[in-house]
Amino acid sequence: MRKFVRPKSLLEADKPRFASHSRTAGTPVSPNLSSNIEQIRKICGPENSDIIIREFGIPIGRGFAAALFFVEGLTDRFALNLGVIQPLQLSNCGCTLADGDDLARGLDASGLDIIDYIVKYLLGNSQAKRVTSLDEAIDMVMTGESAIFVDGVAEAIVTEVKGWANRGIQEPQSELTIRGPREGFSEVVRFNTALLRRRIRNPALRMDPMKVGALSATDVLVVYIQDLTNERLVEEVKRRISEIDIDYLPEAGYIEQFIEDNPFSPFPQVLATERPDRLAAALAEGHVGILVDGTPVALITPSFITDIYEATEDYYERFLFGSARRLLRIGATLLALLLPALYIAIVTFHQEMIPTPLALAFASARQRVPFPALVEALLMEVALELIREAGVRLPSPVGQTVGIVGALLLGDAAVQANLVSPIMVIVVALTGLASFATPYHSGGLAIRLLRFPLMVAGAAVGLYGVAAGIIAISIHLTLLTSLGVPYLSPFLSEPYDYKDVIVRAPLWTMRFRPRYLRPYRLRRQAGRGDSR
Amino acid sequence: MKQERITTSQLAIVVAIAVMGTVVLSVPRTLSIGAENSGWISLMLGWAIGLAGIFLFVRLAERFPQKTITEYSALVFGRWLGKLVSLSFSAYFILLCALYTRVFAQTIVIPLLPETPISVVLGIFVILLIYESHAGLQSIAQLSQVFIVPIIIAALVIVAGVAPLMDLGRLKPLFQPGPGPILRTALTASTHFGESAVLLVLYPYLTRRSRVLRSGWIGLSTALAILLPVVLGGVAVYGHEQVQRLLFPTLSLARLIRFGGFVEHAEVLFVVLWLFSAFLKVSILFYVSSVALAQTFDIDDYRPLVNVLATIVVLGSLLPENAAMVLELTDVVVSYGWMYEYGLPLIVLLAAVVLRKEDRHDEV
């Protein structure tokens, strides 16, 4: 039997001293190549497997020793080989410089030094930048660039050779539409900016870069349209993002949770979307967008209560059907929130409200059920939520089976066993169906959660309890803000403008951007004579 | 302290709800008792008095645009007399709050929860009231804005639903009870419209002071537009003798509506809708009285007072022993409230004019 040496407990271990992760741009690039390489090896670790330092020579004049420094996997091999190494190694073919000795001194007749020469004549890349700080060069290499060090020069060239595995542009899974563009954001922020720029081909579309995370140094872009979006919104977003102080930023949800106004509210105050067309439309209205590298989710802020039931398709379909479907979705949202609570309230307190035949049907169905309506409803609601949660994690063929097993077998068996009444199954099934109709996932979560306190209120004091619950939720909603803009703004804007709130009016009637966003240009159709 | 702001159109809605919030269910009865089949004429007259009242309130408030009535009554009458005036002003609104809270609870209990103790209903109500008062004026205004739409729709649905049953002949002859009762009832009705005196406290919170008069009038007219069809409909369907015997004639009207034979007792739905408007009305009155009281005692923020005041309101609302007493008390308050609502501001205005007191500098 092998014997293990019992390792020292983590708690007893000596505390090693770390260099701070956030280095300042202190160390300069040394003119001595080998000392540069040594420095890099020291900072990046001697055996760091994906850090590559490739030494080679540039055959100009007497020849220069040089080194290429990059991270394998983040760089495009072809771009490196064809755009950087090949031109440098073969450089002497087209050498236009006069004299080797001059070059040895780093200067030619035209005043170019070797770095200039490489950048100007040799490199086959679209982007190249000269840096004098070693730390800056390392930071840029970590994002997928490559750095060229030349012996004898206290400068490095950082060139763009990014290229890594990604899943490409696919249809967003969480926001499917029948009509409208199929492409969705992906994990690479540069692709996402391209998707956006293709929709808004105007230099006024600004994407201000920020970095979040001491370790991850994640790219976060604040996206808005200059001279349209209210500066104060943009400034507020930037201020809140700059105040985020964490080490690792895995997903846009972190940004959302750090910048939202009311963290304890169930309602989402930031709209998350995977659809570039939705983000572009929001920007054109005067919202501020946030793109985060490493996630296909973009954030739109400020967000309002209407975002829970609005879908992009409302605008792509003709207005009659857009409006009809939006009304249907509003109804579904209310149903998902209220139906079980109303059912419980009515069968517990207000049986006289329903016509006698129906009341008798209810009563006979409930006759053999041993529980009060609330317990019965909670039983089924929890079962429904379980089926949902279980289905999310499973691979899709199995997930469907879970749905069928859960819904058909469990529901049917529960009725057979007299655990619940068939009417309750109908109510819960309707509620579930209605809650699937809310297009915005986070908004749907709020509705799903609030359903339960309302059910309890309905069971306690009937319709009065449900109404009191609605009042409490409404008061809560009036207190909510998103980036300081009231959450109910679409319902409160003055002069009253319900063209795009309850229904979706014909596009040609919506000549103004939403006033509550205070855009600098209010008119969005018949462009001339912008009025403030 | 005056950080909270409401717009003039929000003011119109707040005034409308402050006027008709609770009375929409019972007003056909009170008017029919006073003026038989000419209740609607009294209502119109009361509305006219209310318009004049708004004019009075705005004239008074314009003299001190940065101050509420509690603040400038001290300016006009001197410290102690002024305090007395403010105290009586807030006391009147607290009385109204307590009364309407009781009416609210009673109205909920009878059709919705006959077996639930009234204290449970009141308890939930007061929790909501405290929450709403802490939320502040903007929250009240926003909620009013959102809820006035379904309230108006509900009133229209009731009247339209019972339209086939109406017999306009029941309204004739006009002026049947003679001018005396009609005028007396008009004064009663004007008490309801006079609750727009909340404007005297809300004025400094307005974002823009132009068109205050107009939006006050719009608010009153909205209330009239809801109350008048209900009063006319009640008398036209039931006749005034029967309306006098109905506790909540508007609900009785709603009961006559059948939605395709499916929903019976539709009045329950209307009670729920009314619940929103009644809650908002009481919150407006409660907000006004707590602000007024806080200023009377020179407290910067009214919020610490809210819990105490809410307790007082609930205890006060439990004082009447039964529904009959509540009705009697309501009748007394409604019959004489107009004297206070219009009289007090009139006295303050006259005193301010005579003593040449004003403070017109306006920062906004």
XYZ file of C-alpha atoms in Angstrom, chain A residues 5-477:
473
model
C 2.849 12.019 3.299
C 0.196 14.008 5.051
C 0.453 17.442 3.495
C 0.733 20.493 5.596
C -2.672 21.933 6.196
C -3.477 25.001 4.186
C -3.914 26.882 7.377
C -0.433 26.072 8.693
C 1.298 26.765 5.406
C 3.701 29.646 5.264
C 2.229 32.711 3.779
C 4.059 33.392 0.548
C 4.577 36.923 -0.499
C 2.943 37.888 -3.733
C 3.616 40.685 -6.018
C 0.486 42.711 -6.501
C -1.561 41.624 -9.484
C -2.160 45.087 -10.626
C 1.255 46.199 -11.757
C 1.914 49.749 -12.614
C 3.535 50.624 -15.889
C 6.864 50.928 -14.153
C 9.539 48.761 -15.724
C 10.805 50.189 -19.019
C 11.874 48.050 -21.940
C 15.587 47.468 -21.650
C 17.903 47.902 -24.665
C 19.378 44.537 -23.829
C 17.301 41.722 -25.381
C 18.371 39.001 -22.979
C 17.529 41.109 -19.956
C 14.079 41.747 -21.450
C 13.559 38.038 -21.912
C 14.734 37.418 -18.384
C 12.292 40.019 -17.040
C 9.405 38.480 -18.937
C 10.333 35.022 -17.701
C 10.433 36.389 -14.182
C 7.035 38.090 -14.383
C 5.248 35.362 -16.323
C 6.904 32.450 -14.577
C 9.641 30.235 -15.975
C 7.388 27.344 -16.956
C 4.163 29.052 -17.920
C 3.160 26.737 -20.735
C 1.173 29.051 -22.999
C 3.677 31.901 -22.883
C 5.925 31.627 -25.914
C 9.113 33.594 -26.520
C 10.495 32.937 -29.970
C 13.983 34.242 -30.627
C 15.062 34.940 -34.182
C 17.237 37.235 -36.228
C 16.419 40.119 -38.524
C 18.902 39.990 -41.395
C 19.327 43.670 -42.031
C 22.815 44.975 -42.159
C 24.811 43.052 -39.646
C 21.612 41.483 -38.384
C 19.621 42.108 -35.245
C 18.751 39.625 -32.584
C 15.053 39.795 -31.895
C 12.378 37.987 -29.917
C 8.697 37.520 -30.471
C 6.576 37.257 -27.356
C 2.995 35.989 -27.502
C 0.411 33.752 -25.827
C -0.335 30.591 -27.699
C -4.018 30.070 -28.312
C -4.870 33.741 -28.187
C -3.018 34.495 -31.398
C -3.743 33.545 -34.944
C -0.934 31.253 -36.103
C -1.180 32.364 -39.729
C -1.154 36.001 -38.892
C 1.946 35.486 -36.784
C 3.784 33.389 -39.355
C 2.889 35.349 -42.452
C 2.496 38.811 -41.041
C 5.281 38.987 -38.485
C 7.933 36.272 -38.568
C 8.175 35.792 -42.298
C 8.625 39.434 -43.314
C 11.147 40.006 -40.566
C 13.226 36.939 -41.312
C 13.178 37.515 -45.054
C 13.588 41.256 -44.716
C 16.944 41.524 -46.314
C 15.560 40.797 -49.825
C 13.980 44.184 -50.201
C 16.291 46.113 -47.974
C 16.297 49.733 -48.961
C 18.509 50.937 -46.198
C 21.875 52.154 -47.240
C 24.520 51.123 -44.885
C 24.793 48.385 -42.329
C 26.945 50.409 -40.022
C 24.461 53.213 -39.838
C 21.786 50.717 -39.012
C 23.949 49.310 -36.293
C 23.811 52.759 -34.768
C 20.066 52.573 -35.189
C 19.732 55.295 -37.785
C 19.700 55.547 -41.546
C 20.013 58.488 -43.878
C 16.285 59.202 -43.751
C 16.316 59.270 -39.942
C 14.471 55.982 -39.484
C 15.586 53.714 -36.704
C 15.138 49.953 -36.831
C 11.787 50.013 -35.006
C 10.430 52.604 -37.420
C 11.709 50.577 -40.267
C 10.038 47.394 -39.082
C 6.745 49.159 -38.484
C 6.843 51.128 -41.700
C 8.191 48.635 -44.200
C 8.196 45.136 -42.869
C 5.246 44.224 -40.678
C 2.299 42.799 -42.539
C -0.267 43.605 -39.839
C -2.908 46.243 -39.808
C -2.183 47.431 -36.293
C 1.176 48.090 -34.675
C 2.022 50.202 -31.719
C 5.335 51.200 -30.140
C 5.614 50.906 -26.379
C 8.436 51.701 -24.046
C 7.015 50.077 -20.930
C 7.603 46.387 -20.453
C 4.549 46.017 -18.248
C 2.324 47.636 -20.808
C 3.673 45.260 -23.437
C 2.974 42.261 -21.188
C -0.564 43.473 -20.453
C -1.270 43.788 -24.158
C 0.194 40.364 -24.901
C -2.220 38.950 -22.340
C -5.113 40.232 -24.461
C -3.813 38.383 -27.533
C -1.382 40.784 -29.172
C 2.232 39.904 -29.830
C 5.315 41.907 -28.864
C 8.573 42.161 -30.820
C 11.730 43.051 -28.929
C 14.839 44.003 -30.850
C 18.277 43.879 -29.318
C 19.785 47.264 -28.812
C 16.525 49.224 -28.787
C 14.669 50.240 -25.626
C 11.312 49.913 -27.331
C 8.962 47.120 -28.264
C 6.461 46.786 -31.072
C 3.064 45.426 -30.164
C 1.128 44.133 -33.151
C -2.368 42.824 -33.463
C -2.521 39.086 -34.176
C -5.588 38.164 -32.090
C -7.360 35.005 -33.061
C -8.750 32.317 -30.864
C -11.299 29.574 -30.840
C -14.874 30.806 -30.583
C -18.267 29.431 -31.355
C -18.992 32.007 -34.007
C -22.204 33.897 -34.468
C -25.249 31.804 -33.748
C -28.925 32.351 -33.196
C -29.574 33.477 -29.627
C -31.146 30.622 -27.717
C -32.976 32.672 -25.118
C -34.671 35.129 -27.469
C -35.874 33.223 -30.488
C -38.030 34.973 -33.027
C -39.878 33.875 -36.080
C -39.275 37.119 -37.849
C -36.169 39.213 -37.670
C -32.427 38.736 -37.808
C -31.116 35.395 -36.594
C -27.673 36.458 -35.504
C -26.950 36.865 -31.836
C -24.108 38.208 -29.808
C -21.239 35.846 -29.070
C -18.534 35.691 -26.432
C -16.048 37.819 -28.351
C -16.696 41.471 -27.694
C -15.077 42.518 -30.956
C -17.586 40.477 -32.952
C -20.356 42.080 -30.939
C -19.161 45.581 -31.682
C -19.028 44.612 -35.343
C -22.612 43.343 -35.221
C -23.620 46.649 -33.697
C -21.616 48.812 -36.040
C -23.153 47.017 -38.991
C -26.538 48.177 -37.765
C -25.595 51.716 -36.867
C -23.149 52.849 -39.523
C -22.496 56.187 -38.036
C -19.417 57.592 -36.312
C -21.740 58.911 -33.609
C -22.031 55.369 -32.284
C -19.513 55.432 -29.468
C -18.046 52.469 -27.660
C -16.045 53.761 -24.738
C -13.713 51.086 -23.350
C -13.347 50.340 -19.649
C -11.562 47.578 -17.796
C -13.149 45.733 -14.887
C -11.487 43.136 -12.682
C -8.002 43.225 -11.210
C -7.278 39.661 -12.329
C -9.465 39.258 -15.365
C -9.021 42.771 -16.793
C -12.227 42.223 -18.728
C -13.108 44.605 -21.509
C -16.343 46.426 -20.824
C -17.679 48.788 -23.458
C -20.157 51.531 -22.727
C -22.127 51.955 -25.932
C -24.230 54.989 -26.789
C -24.921 57.454 -29.533
C -23.205 60.784 -29.231
C -25.435 63.874 -29.357
C -28.517 61.737 -28.878
C -28.207 59.838 -25.640
C -28.377 62.015 -22.579
C -24.858 62.616 -21.295
C -25.952 62.201 -17.703
C -27.056 58.629 -18.341
C -23.726 57.819 -19.981
C -21.762 59.472 -17.198
C -23.791 57.648 -14.564
C -23.173 54.270 -16.214
C -19.447 54.992 -16.454
C -19.300 56.191 -12.873
C -21.027 53.092 -11.578
C -18.864 50.722 -13.644
C -15.675 52.483 -12.586
C -16.663 51.965 -8.963
C -16.832 48.199 -9.387
C -13.853 46.747 -7.550
C -13.620 43.005 -8.009
C -10.941 40.591 -9.115
C -12.823 38.521 -11.654
C -15.710 39.470 -13.903
C -17.246 36.334 -15.368
C -20.440 37.643 -16.893
C -22.514 40.705 -17.590
C -24.743 39.694 -14.696
C -21.989 40.889 -12.360
C -22.111 44.330 -13.908
C -25.892 44.308 -13.651
C -25.807 43.441 -9.966
C -23.205 46.044 -9.198
C -24.847 48.938 -11.029
C -28.557 48.375 -10.378
C -30.384 50.944 -8.277
C -32.406 48.601 -6.087
C -30.644 45.299 -5.484
C -33.391 43.965 -3.228
C -36.177 44.322 -5.750
C -37.353 41.276 -7.683
C -37.760 43.405 -10.799
C -34.822 43.602 -13.213
C -33.683 47.198 -13.617
C -31.286 46.376 -16.408
C -32.378 44.656 -19.588
C -30.172 41.806 -20.749
C -30.331 40.815 -24.389
C -28.463 38.603 -26.824
C -29.935 40.301 -29.863
C -27.883 42.966 -31.616
C -31.010 44.330 -33.286
C -32.616 44.885 -29.906
C -29.557 46.663 -28.547
C -29.279 48.803 -31.684
C -32.950 49.772 -31.441
C -32.515 50.677 -27.791
C -29.465 52.799 -28.578
C -31.407 54.588 -31.274
C -34.049 55.441 -28.661
C -31.469 56.947 -26.327
C -30.625 54.073 -24.014
C -27.101 53.222 -22.947
C -25.723 49.766 -23.737
C -23.000 47.786 -22.008
C -21.011 45.107 -23.827
C -18.891 42.729 -21.794
C -16.167 40.516 -23.208
C -16.629 36.814 -22.634
C -20.421 36.738 -22.620
C -23.053 36.925 -25.334
C -25.260 39.004 -23.044
C -25.393 42.736 -23.583
C -27.028 45.048 -21.073
C -29.456 47.847 -21.850
C -30.048 50.530 -19.297
C -32.195 52.236 -18.110
C -34.809 49.522 -18.284
C -38.504 49.875 -17.494
C -41.434 47.727 -16.516
C -42.543 47.532 -20.132
C -39.420 45.522 -20.971
C -40.945 42.547 -19.188
C -43.556 42.061 -21.895
C -42.140 43.807 -24.947
C -40.461 41.782 -27.660
C -38.587 42.877 -30.759
C -41.068 41.037 -32.914
C -43.759 43.517 -31.870
C -42.042 45.986 -34.156
C -41.282 43.645 -37.040
C -44.819 42.376 -37.446
C -47.454 44.718 -38.824
C -48.863 46.885 -36.102
C -52.214 45.135 -35.716
C -50.575 41.847 -34.923
C -47.773 43.480 -33.002
C -50.364 45.167 -30.794
C -52.529 42.093 -30.483
C -49.640 39.927 -29.442
C -48.407 42.529 -27.014
C -51.857 42.709 -25.414
C -51.858 38.941 -25.237
C -48.508 39.015 -23.513
C -49.632 41.666 -21.027
C -52.594 39.443 -20.270
C -50.297 36.461 -19.910
C -48.036 38.353 -17.540
C -50.990 39.319 -15.355
C -52.304 35.772 -15.522
C -48.960 34.317 -14.521
C -48.875 36.689 -11.589
C -52.471 36.528 -10.405
C -54.289 33.432 -11.607
C -53.425 30.984 -8.792
C -53.967 33.712 -6.187
C -57.352 34.620 -7.664
C -58.386 30.980 -7.870
C -57.444 30.369 -4.261
C -59.187 33.547 -3.131
C -62.366 32.726 -5.012
C -62.728 29.096 -3.969
C -61.831 29.948 -0.391
C -63.790 33.160 0.179
C -65.970 34.180 -2.723
C -67.724 31.129 -4.059
C -70.818 33.231 -4.692
C -68.957 35.109 -7.406
C -69.013 32.195 -9.795
C -72.195 30.902 -11.391
C -73.807 27.979 -9.589
C -73.056 25.211 -12.124
C -69.409 26.163 -12.192
C -69.288 26.504 -8.420
C -70.746 23.015 -8.140
C -68.150 21.713 -10.570
C -65.417 23.329 -8.487
C -66.847 21.939 -5.293
C -67.268 18.395 -6.601
C -63.753 18.447 -8.010
C -62.373 19.618 -4.703
C -64.574 17.353 -2.650
C -62.121 14.496 -2.260
C -59.001 16.626 -1.994
C -57.832 16.618 1.618
C -55.947 19.921 1.496
C -57.044 23.537 1.555
C -56.724 25.262 -1.806
C -53.498 27.001 -0.828
C -51.664 23.769 -0.005
C -53.001 22.181 -3.144
C -51.829 25.106 -5.227
C -48.429 25.296 -3.578
C -47.977 21.567 -4.170
C -48.624 21.916 -7.867
C -46.742 25.190 -8.272
C -43.669 23.767 -6.606
C -43.940 20.661 -8.796
C -44.139 22.893 -11.860
C -41.117 24.915 -10.822
C -39.266 21.648 -10.179
C -40.042 20.329 -13.635
C -38.822 23.590 -15.057
C -35.627 23.642 -13.082
C -34.887 19.998 -13.814
C -35.534 20.482 -17.504
C -33.082 23.371 -17.776
C -30.052 21.347 -16.691
C -30.676 18.198 -18.685
C -29.566 17.614 -22.260
C -32.418 18.560 -24.539
C -33.728 15.067 -25.509
C -33.868 14.089 -21.838
C -35.256 17.488 -20.909
C -38.316 16.886 -23.057
C -38.859 13.549 -21.386
C -38.768 15.229 -18.020
C -41.401 17.640 -19.216
C -43.655 14.836 -20.387
C -43.099 12.694 -17.328
C -43.555 15.645 -15.035
C -46.548 17.217 -16.664
C -48.502 14.204 -17.856
C -47.704 11.486 -15.388
C -47.307 13.548 -12.272
C -50.324 15.717 -12.978
C -52.530 12.806 -13.927
C -51.384 10.651 -11.042
C -51.836 13.496 -8.574
C -55.421 13.901 -9.726
C -56.044 10.140 -9.622
C -54.690 9.994 -6.112
C -56.950 12.875 -5.085
C -54.004 14.955 -4.053
C -55.113 17.839 -6.218
C -58.259 18.672 -8.100
C -58.258 18.637 -11.904
C -59.226 22.297 -11.892
C -56.103 23.118 -9.933
C -54.064 21.275 -12.551
C -55.702 23.433 -15.205
C -54.989 26.599 -13.227
C -51.365 25.692 -12.648
C -50.839 24.573 -16.227
C -52.331 27.843 -17.489
C -50.104 29.788 -15.134
C -47.064 27.921 -16.344
C -48.017 28.473 -19.953
C -48.613 32.163 -19.324
C -45.297 32.569 -17.613
C -43.533 31.030 -20.592
C -45.070 33.748 -22.719
C -43.145 36.540 -20.998
C -40.334 37.280 -23.409
C -37.844 38.613 -20.890
C -36.414 35.878 -18.715
C -35.420 38.005 -15.690
C -38.779 39.751 -15.733
C -40.468 36.371 -15.832
C -38.474 35.369 -12.765
C -39.887 38.344 -10.850
C -43.415 37.348 -11.825
C -42.800 33.723 -10.845
C -41.487 34.723 -7.447
C -44.178 37.288 -6.626
C -46.875 34.755 -7.407
C -46.243 32.949 -4.134
C -46.794 35.800 -1.641
C -49.925 36.714 -3.591
C -51.192 33.152 -3.235
C -50.661 33.294 0.495
C -52.415 36.667 0.661
C -55.325 35.293 -1.351
C -55.622 32.321 0.967
C -55.512 34.553 4.046
C -58.007 37.311 3.219
C -59.338 36.551 -0.227
C -59.557 39.147 -2.948
C -58.799 41.874 -0.424
C -55.463 40.207 0.228
C -54.733 39.916 -3.488
C -55.643 43.561 -3.982
C -53.493 44.570 -1.013
C -50.654 42.585 -2.551
C -51.116 44.388 -5.844
C -51.080 47.735 -4.039
C -47.902 46.784 -2.181
C -46.231 45.690 -5.430
C -47.382 48.895 -7.108
C -45.978 51.071 -4.322
C -42.747 49.137 -4.612
C -42.731 49.772 -8.360
